[in-house]
mmCIF file of C-alpha atoms and ligand atoms in Angstrom:
data_model
loop_
_atom_site.group_PDB
_atom_site.id
_atom_site.type_symbol
_atom_site.label_atom_id
_atom_site.label_comp_id
_atom_site.label_asym_id
_atom_site.label_seq_id
_atom_site.Cartn_x
_atom_site.Cartn_y
_atom_site.Cartn_z
ATOM 1 C CA UNK A 1 101.973 80.657 135.060
ATOM 2 C CA UNK A 2 98.200 81.545 134.933
ATOM 3 C CA UNK A 3 97.346 84.828 133.282
ATOM 4 C CA UNK A 4 95.751 87.482 135.933
ATOM 5 C CA UNK A 5 93.020 88.283 134.389
ATOM 6 C CA UNK A 6 92.540 84.866 132.738
ATOM 7 C CA UNK A 7 93.174 82.295 135.142
ATOM 8 C CA UNK A 8 94.207 79.088 133.970
ATOM 9 C CA UNK A 9 95.270 80.426 130.691
ATOM 10 C CA UNK A 10 99.227 80.425 130.547
ATOM 11 C CA UNK A 11 99.395 84.635 129.830
ATOM 12 C CA UNK A 12 100.432 84.524 125.524
ATOM 13 C CA UNK A 13 100.925 87.368 123.516
ATOM 14 C CA UNK A 14 99.452 86.791 119.825
ATOM 15 C CA UNK A 15 99.769 89.465 117.137
ATOM 16 C CA UNK A 16 100.090 89.291 113.136
ATOM 17 C CA UNK A 17 101.016 91.893 110.184
ATOM 18 C CA UNK A 18 98.908 91.248 106.479
ATOM 19 C CA UNK A 19 101.837 91.080 104.232
ATOM 20 C CA UNK A 20 99.723 93.412 101.718
ATOM 21 C CA UNK A 21 102.557 95.891 101.002
ATOM 22 C CA UNK A 22 105.601 97.081 101.969
ATOM 23 C CA UNK A 23 105.294 97.522 105.875
ATOM 24 C CA UNK A 24 105.279 101.220 107.069
ATOM 25 C CA UNK A 25 106.447 104.050 110.120
ATOM 26 C CA UNK A 26 102.534 103.064 111.321
ATOM 27 C CA UNK A 27 103.263 98.999 111.265
ATOM 28 C CA UNK A 28 106.596 99.572 113.167
ATOM 29 C CA UNK A 29 105.174 102.154 115.656
ATOM 30 C CA UNK A 30 101.923 100.321 116.688
ATOM 31 C CA UNK A 31 102.652 97.044 116.301
ATOM 32 C CA UNK A 32 106.438 96.052 115.345
ATOM 33 C CA UNK A 33 107.870 97.969 118.430
ATOM 34 C CA UNK A 34 106.143 96.985 120.832
ATOM 35 C CA UNK A 35 106.056 93.161 119.474
ATOM 36 C CA UNK A 36 109.437 93.771 120.353
ATOM 37 C CA UNK A 37 109.349 94.592 123.766
ATOM 38 C CA UNK A 38 107.003 92.161 124.397
ATOM 39 C CA UNK A 39 109.487 89.310 124.447
ATOM 40 C CA UNK A 40 110.881 88.292 127.606
ATOM 41 C CA UNK A 41 108.512 89.810 129.932
ATOM 42 C CA UNK A 42 106.472 86.812 131.100
ATOM 43 C CA UNK A 43 104.292 85.701 127.986
ATOM 44 C CA UNK A 44 104.917 83.471 126.041
ATOM 45 C CA UNK A 45 105.049 85.074 122.360
ATOM 46 C CA UNK A 46 103.367 83.868 119.027
ATOM 47 C CA UNK A 47 104.001 86.311 116.436
ATOM 48 C CA UNK A 48 102.615 85.920 112.765
ATOM 49 C CA UNK A 49 102.890 87.033 109.217
ATOM 50 C CA UNK A 50 99.004 87.324 107.993
ATOM 51 C CA UNK A 51 99.252 85.542 104.147
ATOM 52 C CA UNK A 52 95.702 84.090 104.891
ATOM 53 C CA UNK A 53 94.092 88.141 105.766
ATOM 54 C CA UNK A 54 96.279 89.409 102.640
ATOM 55 C CA UNK A 55 94.639 87.152 99.850
ATOM 56 C CA UNK A 56 90.674 88.992 100.795
ATOM 57 C CA UNK A 57 91.735 91.196 98.280
ATOM 58 C CA UNK A 58 93.639 90.105 95.462
ATOM 59 C CA UNK A 59 97.503 90.024 94.779
ATOM 60 C CA UNK A 60 99.613 88.748 93.037
ATOM 61 C CA UNK A 61 100.756 85.253 92.945
ATOM 62 C CA UNK A 62 104.710 86.111 92.530
ATOM 63 C CA UNK A 63 104.269 89.440 94.744
ATOM 64 C CA UNK A 64 102.576 88.174 97.600
ATOM 65 C CA UNK A 65 105.348 85.022 97.724
ATOM 66 C CA UNK A 66 108.540 88.462 97.861
ATOM 67 C CA UNK A 67 106.069 90.706 100.657
ATOM 68 C CA UNK A 68 106.089 87.124 102.991
ATOM 69 C CA UNK A 69 109.563 87.292 103.190
ATOM 70 C CA UNK A 70 110.017 91.543 103.161
ATOM 71 C CA UNK A 71 107.241 91.170 105.751
ATOM 72 C CA UNK A 72 109.523 88.320 108.165
ATOM 73 C CA UNK A 73 112.684 90.511 107.737
ATOM 74 C CA UNK A 74 110.662 93.192 109.352
ATOM 75 C CA UNK A 75 110.071 91.468 112.031
ATOM 76 C CA UNK A 76 113.501 90.349 112.807
ATOM 77 C CA UNK A 77 114.665 94.362 111.907
ATOM 78 C CA UNK A 78 112.714 95.375 113.968
ATOM 79 C CA UNK A 79 113.517 93.398 117.196
ATOM 80 C CA UNK A 80 111.118 90.319 116.829
ATOM 81 C CA UNK A 81 114.102 86.816 117.830
ATOM 82 C CA UNK A 82 113.127 83.552 116.282
ATOM 83 C CA UNK A 83 115.201 81.976 119.303
ATOM 84 C CA UNK A 84 112.570 83.826 122.005
ATOM 85 C CA UNK A 85 108.940 84.526 119.908
ATOM 86 C CA UNK A 86 107.264 81.984 117.868
ATOM 87 C CA UNK A 87 107.154 83.874 114.010
ATOM 88 C CA UNK A 88 106.220 82.262 110.850
ATOM 89 C CA UNK A 89 103.446 82.974 108.228
ATOM 90 C CA UNK A 90 99.551 81.813 108.796
ATOM 91 C CA UNK A 91 98.584 79.550 105.425
ATOM 92 C CA UNK A 92 102.061 76.753 107.163
ATOM 93 C CA UNK A 93 99.924 76.008 109.728
ATOM 94 C CA UNK A 94 96.330 74.792 108.757
ATOM 95 C CA UNK A 95 94.907 74.962 112.433
ATOM 96 C CA UNK A 96 93.995 79.026 111.753
ATOM 97 C CA UNK A 97 91.436 78.232 108.729
ATOM 98 C CA UNK A 98 90.433 75.651 110.810
ATOM 99 C CA UNK A 99 89.059 77.302 113.535
ATOM 100 C CA UNK A 100 87.824 80.331 111.354
ATOM 101 C CA UNK A 101 85.760 77.277 110.359
ATOM 102 C CA UNK A 102 84.467 76.825 113.163
ATOM 103 C CA UNK A 103 83.986 80.207 114.231
ATOM 104 C CA UNK A 104 81.861 81.090 111.265
ATOM 105 C CA UNK A 105 79.372 78.577 112.964
ATOM 106 C CA UNK A 106 79.709 81.501 116.137
ATOM 107 C CA UNK A 107 79.640 84.198 114.580
ATOM 108 C CA UNK A 108 76.745 85.911 113.263
ATOM 109 C CA UNK A 109 76.188 87.875 109.613
ATOM 110 C CA UNK A 110 75.151 91.187 111.416
ATOM 111 C CA UNK A 111 78.406 91.522 112.931
ATOM 112 C CA UNK A 112 80.413 91.150 110.110
ATOM 113 C CA UNK A 113 78.398 93.999 108.574
ATOM 114 C CA UNK A 114 79.107 96.198 111.513
ATOM 115 C CA UNK A 115 82.718 96.216 110.583
ATOM 116 C CA UNK A 116 84.275 99.544 109.729
ATOM 117 C CA UNK A 117 87.159 97.327 107.987
ATOM 118 C CA UNK A 118 84.401 95.868 105.164
ATOM 119 C CA UNK A 119 82.710 99.116 104.921
ATOM 120 C CA UNK A 120 86.457 100.864 103.485
ATOM 121 C CA UNK A 121 87.574 97.522 102.061
ATOM 122 C CA UNK A 122 84.461 97.167 100.110
ATOM 123 C CA UNK A 123 83.257 100.359 99.670
ATOM 124 C CA UNK A 124 80.480 100.836 97.604
ATOM 125 C CA UNK A 125 80.356 97.933 95.712
ATOM 126 C CA UNK A 126 80.155 95.291 98.362
ATOM 127 C CA UNK A 127 78.275 92.758 96.635
ATOM 128 C CA UNK A 128 81.470 91.952 94.679
ATOM 129 C CA UNK A 129 84.127 91.781 97.919
ATOM 130 C CA UNK A 130 85.379 88.498 98.478
ATOM 131 C CA UNK A 131 83.811 86.470 101.024
ATOM 132 C CA UNK A 132 86.385 86.509 102.791
ATOM 133 C CA UNK A 133 87.035 89.634 103.155
ATOM 134 C CA UNK A 134 83.344 89.947 105.146
ATOM 135 C CA UNK A 135 84.474 86.857 107.343
ATOM 136 C CA UNK A 136 87.666 88.691 108.300
ATOM 137 C CA UNK A 137 87.281 88.974 111.745
ATOM 138 C CA UNK A 138 86.213 85.163 112.247
ATOM 139 C CA UNK A 139 90.207 84.717 110.640
ATOM 140 C CA UNK A 140 91.310 87.040 112.868
ATOM 141 C CA UNK A 141 89.630 85.443 116.300
ATOM 142 C CA UNK A 142 90.733 82.061 115.202
ATOM 143 C CA UNK A 143 94.367 83.730 114.842
ATOM 144 C CA UNK A 144 94.109 84.687 118.250
ATOM 145 C CA UNK A 145 91.543 81.966 120.006
ATOM 146 C CA UNK A 146 93.705 78.974 118.692
ATOM 147 C CA UNK A 147 97.026 79.680 120.438
ATOM 148 C CA UNK A 148 94.075 80.855 123.835
ATOM 149 C CA UNK A 149 95.771 83.955 123.289
ATOM 150 C CA UNK A 150 96.024 86.189 127.026
ATOM 151 C CA UNK A 151 96.724 89.530 124.713
ATOM 152 C CA UNK A 152 96.768 90.915 121.273
ATOM 153 C CA UNK A 153 99.279 94.269 120.713
ATOM 154 C CA UNK A 154 97.860 95.847 117.901
ATOM 155 C CA UNK A 155 97.272 99.319 116.823
ATOM 156 C CA UNK A 156 93.826 101.445 117.281
ATOM 157 C CA UNK A 157 92.260 100.279 113.507
ATOM 158 C CA UNK A 158 92.222 96.809 114.957
ATOM 159 C CA UNK A 159 90.126 97.812 118.416
ATOM 160 C CA UNK A 160 86.930 96.372 116.999
ATOM 161 C CA UNK A 161 87.771 93.265 115.314
ATOM 162 C CA UNK A 162 89.394 92.087 119.300
ATOM 163 C CA UNK A 163 86.363 93.082 120.056
ATOM 164 C CA UNK A 164 84.524 90.998 117.894
ATOM 165 C CA UNK A 165 87.755 87.907 119.014
ATOM 166 C CA UNK A 166 85.917 88.217 122.677
ATOM 167 C CA UNK A 167 82.610 87.989 121.521
ATOM 168 C CA UNK A 168 82.986 84.811 119.227
ATOM 169 C CA UNK A 169 84.863 83.563 122.553
ATOM 170 C CA UNK A 170 82.054 84.705 125.307
ATOM 171 C CA UNK A 171 79.311 83.072 122.307
ATOM 172 C CA UNK A 172 81.560 80.151 122.074
ATOM 173 C CA UNK A 173 82.186 79.758 125.706
ATOM 174 C CA UNK A 174 78.418 80.697 126.891
ATOM 175 C CA UNK A 175 76.537 77.596 123.882
ATOM 176 C CA UNK A 176 78.466 75.149 124.643
ATOM 177 C CA UNK A 177 78.838 76.022 128.412
ATOM 178 C CA UNK A 178 82.954 75.696 128.710
ATOM 179 C CA UNK A 179 85.364 78.230 129.749
ATOM 180 C CA UNK A 180 87.815 77.130 126.461
ATOM 181 C CA UNK A 181 88.716 80.228 125.193
ATOM 182 C CA UNK A 182 90.289 83.292 127.679
ATOM 183 C CA UNK A 183 88.747 87.097 127.075
ATOM 184 C CA UNK A 184 91.838 88.381 125.022
ATOM 185 C CA UNK A 185 92.375 92.242 126.727
ATOM 186 C CA UNK A 186 94.029 94.410 123.154
ATOM 187 C CA UNK A 187 96.923 96.268 124.475
ATOM 188 C CA UNK A 188 96.170 99.178 122.421
ATOM 189 C CA UNK A 189 99.430 101.421 124.155
ATOM 190 C CA UNK A 190 101.098 104.361 123.607
ATOM 191 C CA UNK A 191 101.122 107.491 121.076
ATOM 192 C CA UNK A 192 101.593 105.928 117.802
ATOM 193 C CA UNK A 193 98.393 103.510 118.190
ATOM 194 C CA UNK A 194 97.253 105.956 115.010
ATOM 195 C CA UNK A 195 100.003 106.881 113.004
ATOM 196 C CA UNK A 196 98.115 109.142 109.983
ATOM 197 C CA UNK A 197 99.312 109.473 106.593
ATOM 198 C CA UNK A 198 101.765 111.855 105.503
ATOM 199 C CA UNK A 199 98.929 113.924 103.081
ATOM 200 C CA UNK A 200 95.747 113.649 104.862
ATOM 201 C CA UNK A 201 95.782 113.918 108.709
ATOM 202 C CA UNK A 202 92.301 112.348 109.138
ATOM 203 C CA UNK A 203 93.203 109.035 106.875
ATOM 204 C CA UNK A 204 95.685 106.515 108.789
ATOM 205 C CA UNK A 205 98.623 105.802 107.628
ATOM 206 C CA UNK A 206 97.753 102.653 105.263
ATOM 207 C CA UNK A 207 100.074 100.148 103.208
ATOM 208 C CA UNK A 208 97.804 100.158 100.634
ATOM 209 C CA UNK A 209 97.300 103.372 100.442
ATOM 210 C CA UNK A 210 98.029 104.394 96.663
ATOM 211 C CA UNK A 211 100.019 107.511 97.176
ATOM 212 C CA UNK A 212 103.571 106.418 98.535
ATOM 213 C CA UNK A 213 104.092 109.930 99.707
ATOM 214 C CA UNK A 214 101.638 109.326 102.536
ATOM 215 C CA UNK A 215 103.598 106.895 104.034
ATOM 216 C CA UNK A 216 107.291 105.650 105.343
ATOM 217 C CA UNK A 217 108.253 102.762 103.770
ATOM 218 C CA UNK A 218 110.588 100.247 106.094
ATOM 219 C CA UNK A 219 112.096 100.068 102.852
ATOM 220 C CA UNK A 220 112.729 103.989 102.552
ATOM 221 C CA UNK A 221 116.071 105.397 102.270
ATOM 222 C CA UNK A 222 117.627 108.505 104.206
ATOM 223 C CA UNK A 223 116.411 110.726 101.386
ATOM 224 C CA UNK A 224 113.156 109.156 100.908
ATOM 225 C CA UNK A 225 112.327 109.580 104.137
ATOM 226 C CA UNK A 226 114.047 112.696 104.609
ATOM 227 C CA UNK A 227 112.203 114.242 101.209
ATOM 228 C CA UNK A 228 108.497 112.676 102.622
ATOM 229 C CA UNK A 229 108.955 114.577 105.959
ATOM 230 C CA UNK A 230 109.596 117.918 104.480
ATOM 231 C CA UNK A 231 106.607 117.522 101.786
ATOM 232 C CA UNK A 232 104.005 115.976 104.883
ATOM 233 C CA UNK A 233 100.981 118.094 104.968
ATOM 234 C CA UNK A 234 101.407 120.989 108.031
ATOM 235 C CA UNK A 235 100.392 124.068 109.072
ATOM 236 C CA UNK A 236 101.214 127.756 109.284
ATOM 237 C CA UNK A 237 101.081 128.047 112.788
ATOM 238 C CA UNK A 238 103.779 128.039 115.348
ATOM 239 C CA UNK A 239 103.807 124.477 117.590
ATOM 240 C CA UNK A 240 102.371 125.037 120.880
ATOM 241 C CA UNK A 241 104.329 124.209 124.316
ATOM 242 C CA UNK A 242 101.377 121.326 125.198
ATOM 243 C CA UNK A 243 99.906 119.003 122.945
ATOM 244 C CA UNK A 244 96.027 120.204 123.500
ATOM 245 C CA UNK A 245 97.386 123.239 122.048
ATOM 246 C CA UNK A 246 97.229 120.723 118.584
ATOM 247 C CA UNK A 247 93.594 119.431 119.261
ATOM 248 C CA UNK A 248 92.274 120.879 115.595
ATOM 249 C CA UNK A 249 95.534 120.488 113.943
ATOM 250 C CA UNK A 250 95.478 116.203 113.119
ATOM 251 C CA UNK A 251 98.654 116.961 110.363
ATOM 252 C CA UNK A 252 100.631 118.708 113.366
ATOM 253 C CA UNK A 253 99.575 116.494 116.030
ATOM 254 C CA UNK A 254 100.849 114.238 114.365
ATOM 255 C CA UNK A 255 104.027 114.406 113.072
ATOM 256 C CA UNK A 256 104.869 115.544 116.890
ATOM 257 C CA UNK A 257 102.943 111.469 117.943
ATOM 258 C CA UNK A 258 106.211 110.397 115.202
ATOM 259 C CA UNK A 259 108.406 112.038 116.805
ATOM 260 C CA UNK A 260 107.429 111.793 120.834
ATOM 261 C CA UNK A 261 106.962 108.075 119.282
ATOM 262 C CA UNK A 262 110.616 107.441 117.797
ATOM 263 C CA UNK A 263 112.046 109.502 120.943
ATOM 264 C CA UNK A 264 110.552 107.434 123.210
ATOM 265 C CA UNK A 265 109.403 110.597 125.358
ATOM 266 C CA UNK A 266 105.927 111.661 125.577
ATOM 267 C CA UNK A 267 104.253 114.430 123.111
ATOM 268 C CA UNK A 268 104.230 117.453 125.861
ATOM 269 C CA UNK A 269 108.020 116.527 126.207
ATOM 270 C CA UNK A 270 108.806 117.258 122.308
ATOM 271 C CA UNK A 271 107.015 120.533 122.864
ATOM 272 C CA UNK A 272 108.339 122.246 125.431
ATOM 273 C CA UNK A 273 111.650 121.718 123.113
ATOM 274 C CA UNK A 274 109.237 123.420 119.841
ATOM 275 C CA UNK A 275 107.352 125.174 121.635
ATOM 276 C CA UNK A 276 106.812 128.621 119.577
ATOM 277 C CA UNK A 277 108.559 127.549 116.778
ATOM 278 C CA UNK A 278 107.298 126.629 113.067
ATOM 279 C CA UNK A 279 107.263 123.306 110.892
ATOM 280 C CA UNK A 280 111.165 124.443 109.415
ATOM 281 C CA UNK A 281 112.785 123.534 112.883
ATOM 282 C CA UNK A 282 110.013 120.792 113.185
ATOM 283 C CA UNK A 283 110.531 119.024 110.075
ATOM 284 C CA UNK A 284 114.500 118.523 109.666
ATOM 285 C CA UNK A 285 114.897 117.767 112.904
ATOM 286 C CA UNK A 286 111.564 115.104 112.811
ATOM 287 C CA UNK A 287 113.869 113.378 109.716
ATOM 288 C CA UNK A 288 116.384 113.340 111.619
ATOM 289 C CA UNK A 289 115.594 111.345 114.472
ATOM 290 C CA UNK A 290 113.355 108.741 112.017
ATOM 291 C CA UNK A 291 116.742 108.692 109.740
ATOM 292 C CA UNK A 292 118.490 107.805 112.783
ATOM 293 C CA UNK A 293 115.621 105.425 113.817
ATOM 294 C CA UNK A 294 114.707 103.364 110.705
ATOM 295 C CA UNK A 295 118.160 103.224 109.152
ATOM 296 C CA UNK A 296 119.545 100.805 111.013
ATOM 297 C CA UNK A 297 116.093 98.610 110.329
ATOM 298 C CA UNK A 298 115.973 98.825 106.912
ATOM 299 C CA UNK A 299 119.743 97.990 106.576
ATOM 300 C CA UNK A 300 119.211 94.340 108.566
ATOM 301 C CA UNK A 301 115.699 94.244 106.704
ATOM 302 C CA UNK A 302 118.210 93.805 103.288
ATOM 303 C CA UNK A 303 120.692 91.415 104.975
ATOM 304 C CA UNK A 304 117.532 89.203 106.179
ATOM 305 C CA UNK A 305 116.328 89.821 102.023
ATOM 306 C CA UNK A 306 120.169 89.081 101.416
ATOM 307 C CA UNK A 307 119.272 85.245 102.068
ATOM 308 C CA UNK A 308 115.643 84.084 101.175
ATOM 309 C CA UNK A 309 116.438 80.730 102.074
ATOM 310 C CA UNK A 310 117.107 81.476 105.458
ATOM 311 C CA UNK A 311 114.011 83.393 106.472
ATOM 312 C CA UNK A 312 112.219 80.013 104.953
ATOM 313 C CA UNK A 313 113.813 77.928 107.363
ATOM 314 C CA UNK A 314 112.707 80.682 109.551
ATOM 315 C CA UNK A 315 109.198 80.285 109.329
ATOM 316 C CA UNK A 316 109.041 76.811 108.449
ATOM 317 C CA UNK A 317 110.745 75.840 112.221
ATOM 318 C CA UNK A 318 108.333 78.430 113.139
ATOM 319 C CA UNK A 319 105.259 76.797 111.701
ATOM 320 C CA UNK A 320 106.420 74.248 113.211
ATOM 321 C CA UNK A 321 106.557 74.779 116.803
ATOM 322 C CA UNK A 322 103.046 76.996 116.310
ATOM 323 C CA UNK A 323 101.424 73.854 115.167
ATOM 324 C CA UNK A 324 102.829 72.502 118.300
ATOM 325 C CA UNK A 325 100.797 74.974 120.327
ATOM 326 C CA UNK A 326 97.593 74.977 118.050
ATOM 327 C CA UNK A 327 96.328 71.593 116.598
ATOM 328 C CA UNK A 328 95.618 70.233 120.452
ATOM 329 C CA UNK A 329 93.989 73.398 121.441
ATOM 330 C CA UNK A 330 92.029 73.194 117.874
ATOM 331 C CA UNK A 331 91.211 69.390 118.736
ATOM 332 C CA UNK A 332 89.786 70.140 122.005
ATOM 333 C CA UNK A 333 87.695 72.328 120.152
ATOM 334 C CA UNK A 334 86.410 70.257 117.837
ATOM 335 C CA UNK A 335 85.679 67.308 120.590
ATOM 336 C CA UNK A 336 83.292 70.808 122.350
ATOM 337 C CA UNK A 337 81.551 71.100 119.703
ATOM 338 C CA UNK A 338 80.795 67.097 119.388
ATOM 339 C CA UNK A 339 82.424 66.601 116.078
ATOM 340 C CA UNK A 340 83.803 62.537 116.241
ATOM 341 C CA UNK A 341 87.516 61.866 116.469
ATOM 342 C CA UNK A 342 88.693 59.181 115.571
ATOM 343 C CA UNK A 343 91.457 59.459 113.212
ATOM 344 C CA UNK A 344 94.610 56.235 114.895
HETATM 345 N N1 AQP B 401 98.650 103.856 111.003
HETATM 346 C C1 AQP B 401 98.857 102.775 111.785
HETATM 347 N N2 AQP B 401 98.809 102.652 113.410
HETATM 348 C C2 AQP B 401 99.457 102.440 113.961
HETATM 349 N N3 AQP B 401 98.973 100.819 113.968
HETATM 350 C C3 AQP B 401 98.954 100.935 112.799
HETATM 351 N N4 AQP B 401 98.703 99.275 112.152
HETATM 352 C C4 AQP B 401 98.564 99.917 111.167
HETATM 353 N N5 AQP B 401 98.888 100.570 110.432
HETATM 354 C C5 AQP B 401 98.952 100.981 111.588
HETATM 355 C C6 AQP B 401 98.586 98.122 112.827
HETATM 356 O O1 AQP B 401 99.671 97.445 112.355
HETATM 357 C C7 AQP B 401 99.486 96.156 112.498
HETATM 358 C C8 AQP B 401 98.822 94.924 111.589
HETATM 359 O O2 AQP B 401 98.380 95.803 110.881
HETATM 360 P P1 AQP B 401 97.680 94.969 108.913
HETATM 361 O O3 AQP B 401 98.748 94.876 107.905
HETATM 362 O O4 AQP B 401 97.357 94.232 109.409
HETATM 363 O O5 AQP B 401 96.606 96.012 108.817
HETATM 364 P P2 AQP B 401 95.911 96.974 108.885
HETATM 365 O O6 AQP B 401 95.505 97.301 110.144
HETATM 366 O O7 AQP B 401 95.126 97.202 107.078
HETATM 367 O O8 AQP B 401 97.187 97.956 108.220
HETATM 368 P P3 AQP B 401 97.373 99.173 106.446
HETATM 369 O O9 AQP B 401 99.045 99.194 106.768
HETATM 370 O O10 AQP B 401 96.460 99.407 106.527
HETATM 371 O O11 AQP B 401 97.541 97.556 105.170
HETATM 372 P P4 AQP B 401 95.925 97.832 104.459
HETATM 373 O O12 AQP B 401 97.037 98.647 104.268
HETATM 374 O O13 AQP B 401 96.521 96.624 103.850
HETATM 375 O O14 AQP B 401 95.131 97.702 104.573
HETATM 376 C C9 AQP B 401 97.958 96.009 113.330
HETATM 377 O O15 AQP B 401 98.328 95.926 114.576
HETATM 378 C C10 AQP B 401 97.276 97.510 112.871
HETATM 379 O O16 AQP B 401 96.887 97.549 113.818
#
């Protein structure tokens, strides 16, 4: 089958999540829930725990290993089925790092300095950031293009990196006069493409935010979820009848969007039910729906995490399958670039 937007390429979806902390409701709604829904829809699905990305900022080795397993448990508990999708951790497939080096020679330094994620994470002391943090988007382009992926489901925050991936693919194709890489489509869909912090409606919910109260973790129990929602920052006004009425109320809009995404409704449908009510009524309803959506996931995660050897087996098996797709594409890329291939 050929991809409708990139004729000649197999429809293939790739996406990944960093094991840089415990996964959050933002990762679930912006990524994991959609990863699961895209299975069996006609495209191959390749999902990756991007541990090489995580180490662009310091990670304790013991903790990192545990978080890779926990992320794998979260993927599977959210419905990613290793029989239907290729599920693995990035560092077990060396093609990612090799392709990233090739792309370091295609991407321009100026492109990297423009990335808002680099500016945010490097902060004021950017001279002291790891070189990997600056080169992060070239590795992300490698993750995607090593599979000639035609579509990538991501949250809104990754849009700029996706554009850079397209720039790298286009420059490579142009410089070498080939059509080797597809121009990958970002799939940024739904009402929860940017779930915001529960403490500050101008910041995205993030697994590495120092405040645990800013996020709902997929490992939080029902009481913790309810308590975090109860304490979420809001305002004193009643809810309007439509989402347009929340333009200047980011915290309120965030909670309504979370509700809508969890209930598979539109924000307007949610507001039609809560119009005129305050957060005293809305927050307990949101807590109920969050607990009923997340509790089964948390329970399944615990089951998977009780058997780390099985997680390791699944990730190892996924890595072998990923390798069979990635290696021929990497080899072809090297050939195009004029790198001599003569190993028997
Ligand atoms: N708040 C969010 N709302 C919607 N989608 C989100 N994603 C992350 N946060 C939100 C999506 O989850 C996928 C994996 O992201 P990532 O782990 O690779 O890195 P990130 O985007 O930098 O996520 P975090 O949680 O903020 O990680 P840290 O704190 O380590 O930087 C992506 O598709 C992302 O869009």
